[in-house]
mmCIF file of C-alpha atoms in Angstrom:
data_model
loop_
_atom_site.group_PDB
_atom_site.id
_atom_site.type_symbol
_atom_site.label_atom_id
_atom_site.label_comp_id
_atom_site.label_asym_id
_atom_site.label_seq_id
_atom_site.Cartn_x
_atom_site.Cartn_y
_atom_site.Cartn_z
ATOM 1 C CA MET B 934 -41.434 15.745 -31.234
ATOM 2 C CA GLY B 935 -44.844 16.160 -30.787
ATOM 3 C CA ARG B 936 -45.277 12.922 -28.633
ATOM 4 C CA PHE B 937 -42.078 13.935 -26.734
ATOM 5 C CA MET B 938 -43.362 17.466 -25.811
ATOM 6 C CA ARG B 939 -46.649 15.922 -24.545
ATOM 7 C CA LEU B 940 -44.984 13.809 -22.189
ATOM 8 C CA LEU B 941 -42.555 16.482 -21.195
ATOM 9 C CA ARG B 942 -45.810 18.943 -20.593
ATOM 10 C CA TRP B 943 -46.558 15.886 -18.453
ATOM 11 C CA GLU B 944 -44.165 15.949 -16.455
ATOM 12 C CA LEU B 945 -44.377 19.389 -15.772
ATOM 13 C CA ASP B 946 -48.073 19.848 -14.875
ATOM 14 C CA SER B 947 -47.215 17.942 -11.734
ATOM 15 C CA PRO B 948 -48.693 20.234 -8.784
ATOM 16 C CA LEU B 949 -46.216 19.157 -6.262
ATOM 17 C CA VAL B 950 -43.577 19.755 -9.067
ATOM 18 C CA VAL B 951 -44.743 23.576 -9.525
ATOM 19 C CA LEU B 952 -45.013 23.882 -5.468
ATOM 20 C CA ILE B 953 -41.394 23.326 -5.195
ATOM 21 C CA PHE B 954 -40.492 25.403 -8.164
ATOM 22 C CA PHE B 955 -42.105 28.349 -7.342
ATOM 23 C CA VAL B 956 -41.206 27.870 -3.405
ATOM 24 C CA GLY B 957 -37.709 27.584 -5.054
ATOM 25 C CA LEU B 958 -38.015 30.627 -7.005
ATOM 26 C CA ILE B 959 -39.134 32.806 -3.668
ATOM 27 C CA LEU B 960 -36.407 31.746 -1.745
ATOM 28 C CA GLY B 961 -33.877 32.424 -4.617
ATOM 29 C CA PHE B 962 -35.573 36.175 -4.991
ATOM 30 C CA ALA B 963 -35.060 36.520 -1.179
ATOM 31 C CA MET B 964 -31.575 35.579 -0.701
ATOM 32 C CA VAL B 965 -30.246 37.666 -4.134
ATOM 33 C CA HIS B 966 -32.576 40.277 -3.095
ATOM 34 C CA ARG B 967 -31.331 40.403 0.564
ATOM 35 C CA ALA B 968 -27.386 39.906 -0.356
ATOM 36 C CA GLY B 969 -27.752 42.700 -2.830
ATOM 37 C CA LEU B 970 -29.267 45.171 -0.085
ATOM 38 C CA SER B 971 -26.465 43.886 2.311
ATOM 39 C CA VAL B 972 -23.439 44.466 0.382
ATOM 40 C CA ALA B 973 -21.431 47.797 1.509
ATOM 41 C CA VAL B 974 -20.744 50.412 -1.209
ATOM 42 C CA GLY B 975 -17.674 52.258 -1.113
ATOM 43 C CA THR B 976 -14.466 50.297 -0.532
ATOM 44 C CA GLY B 977 -12.187 53.504 -0.452
ATOM 45 C CA GLY B 978 -9.273 53.235 -2.870
ATOM 46 C CA VAL B 979 -9.990 53.912 -6.526
ATOM 47 C CA TYR B 980 -12.997 54.511 -5.960
ATOM 48 C CA THR B 981 -12.622 57.706 -3.134
ATOM 49 C CA SER B 982 -10.144 58.958 -4.912
ATOM 50 C CA THR B 983 -11.786 60.442 -7.371
ATOM 51 C CA SER B 984 -13.669 63.283 -7.383
ATOM 52 C CA GLY B 985 -17.423 64.722 -9.454
ATOM 53 C CA SER B 986 -18.434 62.454 -12.031
ATOM 54 C CA SER B 987 -16.034 62.731 -14.479
ATOM 55 C CA GLY B 988 -13.317 61.325 -12.424
ATOM 56 C CA LEU B 989 -15.736 58.672 -11.629
ATOM 57 C CA LEU B 990 -16.677 57.930 -15.441
ATOM 58 C CA GLN B 991 -12.500 57.938 -16.108
ATOM 59 C CA VAL B 992 -12.428 55.153 -13.126
ATOM 60 C CA LEU B 993 -15.220 53.101 -14.683
ATOM 61 C CA SER B 994 -13.732 53.568 -18.122
ATOM 62 C CA GLU B 995 -10.219 52.163 -16.896
ATOM 63 C CA VAL B 996 -11.084 49.176 -14.505
ATOM 64 C CA GLY B 997 -14.301 48.316 -16.145
ATOM 65 C CA TYR B 998 -18.206 48.073 -14.865
ATOM 66 C CA ALA B 999 -18.037 44.592 -13.347
ATOM 67 C CA PHE B 1000 -14.866 45.709 -10.843
ATOM 68 C CA THR B 1001 -17.244 48.367 -9.278
ATOM 69 C CA PRO B 1002 -18.781 47.629 -6.205
ATOM 70 C CA THR B 1003 -22.099 47.434 -8.463
ATOM 71 C CA GLY B 1004 -20.273 44.912 -10.268
ATOM 72 C CA ARG B 1005 -19.454 42.889 -7.771
ATOM 73 C CA VAL B 1006 -22.961 42.752 -6.120
ATOM 74 C CA LEU B 1007 -24.367 41.845 -9.483
ATOM 75 C CA VAL B 1008 -21.547 39.280 -9.997
ATOM 76 C CA GLY B 1009 -21.954 37.786 -6.492
ATOM 77 C CA ASP B 1010 -25.413 37.023 -6.680
ATOM 78 C CA LEU B 1011 -24.959 34.678 -9.335
ATOM 79 C CA ARG B 1012 -22.995 32.961 -6.754
ATOM 80 C CA VAL B 1013 -25.691 33.530 -3.744
ATOM 81 C CA GLY B 1014 -27.313 30.617 -1.702
ATOM 82 C CA PHE B 1015 -26.291 27.766 -3.862
ATOM 83 C CA GLY B 1016 -26.849 25.529 -0.813
ATOM 84 C CA VAL B 1017 -30.187 26.087 -0.533
ATOM 85 C CA TYR B 1018 -30.828 25.859 -4.431
ATOM 86 C CA THR B 1019 -28.753 22.576 -4.454
ATOM 87 C CA PHE B 1020 -31.406 20.994 -1.726
ATOM 88 C CA MET B 1021 -34.487 22.410 -3.677
ATOM 89 C CA MET B 1022 -33.042 21.144 -6.744
ATOM 90 C CA ILE B 1023 -32.910 17.565 -5.032
ATOM 91 C CA LEU B 1024 -36.245 17.633 -3.868
ATOM 92 C CA LEU B 1025 -37.695 18.861 -7.118
ATOM 93 C CA GLY B 1026 -35.534 15.577 -9.118
ATOM 94 C CA SER B 1027 -36.648 13.862 -6.426
ATOM 95 C CA LEU B 1028 -40.612 14.245 -6.775
ATOM 96 C CA ILE B 1029 -40.052 14.544 -11.068
ATOM 97 C CA PHE B 1030 -38.436 10.825 -11.090
ATOM 98 C CA ARG B 1031 -40.261 9.087 -8.407
ATOM 99 C CA TRP B 1032 -43.418 10.401 -7.263
ATOM 100 C CA ASP B 1033 -45.147 8.371 -10.165
ATOM 101 C CA ARG B 1034 -44.113 5.469 -9.059
ATOM 102 C CA ASP B 1035 -44.384 6.059 -5.325
ATOM 103 C CA SER B 1036 -48.116 7.379 -5.578
ATOM 104 C CA GLY B 1037 -49.010 4.679 -7.364
ATOM 105 C CA TYR B 1038 -50.262 6.173 -10.809
ATOM 106 C CA ALA B 1039 -46.750 4.888 -12.546
ATOM 107 C CA PRO B 1040 -48.383 2.045 -14.376
ATOM 108 C CA ILE B 1041 -50.593 4.596 -16.155
ATOM 109 C CA LEU B 1042 -47.539 6.622 -17.589
ATOM 110 C CA TYR B 1043 -45.856 3.431 -19.004
ATOM 111 C CA SER B 1044 -48.379 1.920 -20.338
ATOM 112 C CA LEU B 1045 -48.704 4.932 -22.973
ATOM 113 C CA PRO B 1046 -46.605 4.123 -26.202
ATOM 114 C CA TYR B 1047 -42.913 5.445 -24.981
ATOM 115 C CA SER B 1048 -39.989 3.504 -23.955
ATOM 116 C CA LYS B 1049 -38.447 4.177 -20.473
ATOM 117 C CA SER B 1050 -35.838 6.030 -21.889
ATOM 118 C CA LYS B 1051 -37.883 8.639 -23.575
ATOM 119 C CA VAL B 1052 -39.514 9.037 -20.303
ATOM 120 C CA PHE B 1053 -36.089 9.163 -18.634
ATOM 121 C CA VAL B 1054 -35.561 12.057 -21.145
ATOM 122 C CA ALA B 1055 -38.193 13.729 -20.485
ATOM 123 C CA LYS B 1056 -38.166 13.518 -16.557
ATOM 124 C CA PHE B 1057 -34.445 14.840 -17.157
ATOM 125 C CA ALA B 1058 -35.389 17.642 -19.642
ATOM 126 C CA ALA B 1059 -38.233 18.786 -17.495
ATOM 127 C CA PHE B 1060 -36.219 18.662 -14.459
ATOM 128 C CA LEU B 1061 -33.030 20.502 -15.860
ATOM 129 C CA LEU B 1062 -35.593 23.308 -17.338
ATOM 130 C CA LEU B 1063 -37.071 23.760 -14.169
ATOM 131 C CA SER B 1064 -33.715 23.871 -12.496
ATOM 132 C CA LEU B 1065 -32.351 26.364 -14.765
ATOM 133 C CA LEU B 1066 -35.189 28.884 -14.442
ATOM 134 C CA MET B 1067 -35.242 28.566 -10.704
ATOM 135 C CA TYR B 1068 -31.541 29.689 -10.342
ATOM 136 C CA LEU B 1069 -31.821 32.194 -13.158
ATOM 137 C CA LEU B 1070 -35.633 34.043 -12.664
ATOM 138 C CA PRO B 1071 -34.772 35.240 -9.516
ATOM 139 C CA CYS B 1072 -31.547 37.022 -10.554
ATOM 140 C CA LEU B 1073 -33.022 38.750 -13.599
ATOM 141 C CA PHE B 1074 -36.197 39.624 -10.922
ATOM 142 C CA SER B 1075 -33.867 40.799 -8.684
ATOM 143 C CA VAL B 1076 -30.928 42.743 -10.446
ATOM 144 C CA PHE B 1077 -32.917 44.686 -12.970
ATOM 145 C CA PRO B 1078 -36.080 46.052 -11.459
ATOM 146 C CA SER B 1079 -33.322 47.479 -9.038
ATOM 147 C CA ASN B 1080 -31.135 48.922 -11.284
ATOM 148 C CA ALA B 1081 -33.392 50.256 -13.807
ATOM 149 C CA ASP B 1082 -31.682 53.397 -14.455
ATOM 150 C CA ILE B 1083 -28.549 51.856 -15.476
ATOM 151 C CA PRO B 1084 -29.873 49.568 -18.026
ATOM 152 C CA GLY B 1085 -26.149 50.076 -19.816
ATOM 153 C CA VAL B 1086 -24.607 49.461 -17.061
ATOM 154 C CA VAL B 1087 -26.109 46.308 -15.789
ATOM 155 C CA LEU B 1088 -25.891 44.542 -19.667
ATOM 156 C CA SER B 1089 -22.125 45.843 -19.433
ATOM 157 C CA ILE B 1090 -21.226 44.010 -16.109
ATOM 158 C CA LEU B 1091 -23.671 40.908 -17.015
ATOM 159 C CA SER B 1092 -21.848 40.578 -20.248
ATOM 160 C CA SER B 1093 -18.141 40.466 -18.969
ATOM 161 C CA GLU B 1094 -15.777 37.968 -18.441
ATOM 162 C CA ARG B 1095 -16.090 37.972 -15.155
ATOM 163 C CA ALA B 1096 -19.944 37.363 -15.061
ATOM 164 C CA LEU B 1097 -19.585 35.300 -17.501
ATOM 165 C CA LYS B 1098 -17.594 32.985 -15.652
ATOM 166 C CA ALA B 1099 -19.402 32.886 -12.757
ATOM 167 C CA LEU B 1100 -22.536 32.028 -14.750
ATOM 168 C CA VAL B 1101 -20.690 29.493 -16.896
ATOM 169 C CA LEU B 1102 -19.440 27.816 -13.776
ATOM 170 C CA ALA B 1103 -22.575 27.580 -11.694
ATOM 171 C CA LEU B 1104 -24.206 26.348 -14.995
ATOM 172 C CA TYR B 1105 -22.090 23.617 -14.378
ATOM 173 C CA ALA B 1106 -23.018 23.095 -10.895
ATOM 174 C CA ILE B 1107 -26.495 22.923 -11.876
ATOM 175 C CA LEU B 1108 -25.816 20.168 -14.352
ATOM 176 C CA TYR B 1109 -23.839 17.786 -11.757
ATOM 177 C CA THR B 1110 -26.683 18.561 -9.291
ATOM 178 C CA VAL B 1111 -29.434 17.728 -11.782
ATOM 179 C CA SER B 1112 -27.559 14.706 -12.932
ATOM 180 C CA ILE B 1113 -26.456 13.288 -9.856
ATOM 181 C CA THR B 1114 -29.875 13.598 -8.650
ATOM 182 C CA ALA B 1115 -31.624 11.607 -11.886
ATOM 183 C CA PHE B 1116 -28.772 8.887 -11.413
ATOM 184 C CA VAL B 1117 -29.794 8.425 -7.740
ATOM 185 C CA ALA B 1118 -33.483 8.420 -8.410
ATOM 186 C CA SER B 1119 -33.137 5.986 -10.739
ATOM 187 C CA VAL B 1120 -30.786 3.748 -8.657
ATOM 188 C CA LEU B 1121 -32.720 3.683 -5.305
ATOM 189 C CA PRO B 1122 -36.115 2.529 -4.499
ATOM 190 C CA GLY B 1123 -38.588 5.335 -2.987
ATOM 191 C CA LEU B 1124 -38.501 9.369 -2.808
ATOM 192 C CA PHE B 1125 -36.879 9.494 0.573
ATOM 193 C CA PRO B 1126 -34.175 7.498 -0.054
ATOM 194 C CA THR B 1127 -33.292 9.002 -3.184
ATOM 195 C CA ILE B 1128 -33.406 12.898 -1.474
ATOM 196 C CA ILE B 1129 -31.338 11.146 1.397
ATOM 197 C CA GLY B 1130 -28.775 9.646 -0.835
ATOM 198 C CA ALA B 1131 -28.537 12.571 -3.357
ATOM 199 C CA PHE B 1132 -28.036 14.883 -0.758
ATOM 200 C CA PHE B 1133 -25.778 13.370 0.729
ATOM 201 C CA LEU B 1134 -23.376 13.131 -2.446
ATOM 202 C CA VAL B 1135 -23.864 16.830 -2.647
ATOM 203 C CA ALA B 1136 -22.939 17.713 0.458
ATOM 204 C CA ILE B 1137 -19.421 16.050 0.722
ATOM 205 C CA SER B 1138 -18.318 18.601 -1.183
ATOM 206 C CA SER B 1139 -19.612 21.260 1.127
ATOM 207 C CA ASN B 1140 -19.063 19.184 4.495
ATOM 208 C CA LEU B 1141 -16.424 17.168 4.500
ATOM 209 C CA PHE B 1142 -14.071 18.147 1.462
ATOM 210 C CA PRO B 1143 -15.411 21.943 1.069
ATOM 211 C CA GLY B 1144 -14.499 23.495 -1.767
ATOM 212 C CA THR B 1145 -12.866 20.449 -3.652
ATOM 213 C CA LEU B 1146 -15.814 18.645 -4.944
ATOM 214 C CA PRO B 1147 -18.740 19.163 -7.392
ATOM 215 C CA PRO B 1148 -21.194 21.311 -7.066
ATOM 216 C CA PHE B 1149 -19.617 23.271 -4.347
ATOM 217 C CA SER B 1150 -15.694 23.337 -6.204
ATOM 218 C CA PHE B 1151 -17.281 25.453 -9.166
ATOM 219 C CA ILE B 1152 -19.229 27.903 -6.940
ATOM 220 C CA THR B 1153 -16.217 28.506 -4.642
ATOM 221 C CA VAL B 1154 -13.466 28.972 -7.002
ATOM 222 C CA PRO B 1155 -12.198 32.807 -7.122
ATOM 223 C CA LEU B 1156 -13.096 34.559 -10.162
ATOM 224 C CA THR B 1157 -9.581 35.269 -11.685
ATOM 225 C CA SER B 1158 -8.422 36.510 -14.916
ATOM 226 C CA GLN B 1159 -6.342 33.143 -15.671
ATOM 227 C CA LEU B 1160 -9.458 30.858 -15.155
ATOM 228 C CA SER B 1161 -11.418 29.590 -17.779
ATOM 229 C CA PRO B 1162 -14.324 27.556 -17.616
ATOM 230 C CA LEU B 1163 -13.224 25.473 -20.349
ATOM 231 C CA GLU B 1164 -10.333 23.640 -18.232
ATOM 232 C CA ALA B 1165 -10.189 19.833 -17.527
ATOM 233 C CA ARG B 1166 -10.674 20.649 -14.074
ATOM 234 C CA PHE B 1167 -14.303 22.129 -14.503
ATOM 235 C CA PHE B 1168 -15.271 20.825 -17.992
ATOM 236 C CA VAL B 1169 -14.364 17.475 -16.744
ATOM 237 C CA PRO B 1170 -16.578 17.256 -13.365
ATOM 238 C CA GLY B 1171 -19.207 20.136 -14.727
ATOM 239 C CA VAL B 1172 -20.252 18.321 -17.930
ATOM 240 C CA VAL B 1173 -18.146 15.085 -19.124
ATOM 241 C CA LEU B 1174 -19.382 13.370 -15.771
ATOM 242 C CA PRO B 1175 -22.786 14.758 -15.971
ATOM 243 C CA VAL B 1176 -23.216 13.074 -19.564
ATOM 244 C CA ILE B 1177 -21.927 9.764 -17.888
ATOM 245 C CA LEU B 1178 -24.228 9.939 -15.032
ATOM 246 C CA PHE B 1179 -26.906 10.542 -17.718
ATOM 247 C CA LEU B 1180 -25.998 7.567 -19.459
ATOM 248 C CA LEU B 1181 -26.137 5.354 -16.763
ATOM 249 C CA GLY B 1182 -28.900 7.119 -15.221
ATOM 250 C CA VAL B 1183 -31.033 5.707 -18.804
ATOM 251 C CA TYR B 1184 -29.344 2.213 -18.423
ATOM 252 C CA ALA B 1185 -30.574 2.130 -14.989
ATOM 253 C CA PHE B 1186 -33.967 3.562 -15.631
ATOM 254 C CA GLU B 1187 -34.529 0.992 -18.971
ATOM 255 C CA ARG B 1188 -33.711 -1.711 -16.422
ATOM 256 C CA ARG B 1189 -35.945 -0.949 -13.852
ATOM 257 C CA ASP B 1190 -39.736 -2.353 -13.015
ATOM 258 C CA VAL B 1191 -42.741 0.200 -12.604
ATOM 259 C CA VAL B 1192 -42.139 -0.187 -9.184
#
């Protein structure tokens, strides 16, 4: 385990990878913060029909915090700007999987006592870890400081059924994007073919078949009360397909030359 952690730290220490990661964090924070500020609070109906704090608290207790304007903003933050996140993840993964070969220092890495499959697993783990942090940290940095006076409400919203559904579906989208980028990087030669190939496969979902193919099919689906992320239409492309792509990536990576 210690040797694997050293290999993982090696992958995380790349200056270009760190640079892309922080650029993604800044862009993510800007998108989430701007989306929260641009939402018009007050939608009429049940929210404006009450008078006084006691009436508002009664409505909140009946409807649930996740259905309030603040709740809709916070749950919506989990889905903001995923197109930009996707591009940054593809760029990040392409660098992790291809930069060592394209820059010429891959022979040093592969001369170490590690199998190619273990190197792939370390790269995949670093890629997935940074992608999750790049997605989650902007939400946390934007949500909690701007709602510091109502931490109980924020926690109630983030633990609600709607927020958990949105989070699980977003994690499916991240896992799919990570796995397909890792697979393409293991098959195609070169950094730029990997970026173009992975971006093409992911962009099909939002351009040619909007909302019907992963990863954007997870983000655009309405959060209805009957929705379950464990349904086959979500679980298969969100978990089963990434596992298959991961195994195919390991096989392709193992059979490829160092260059």
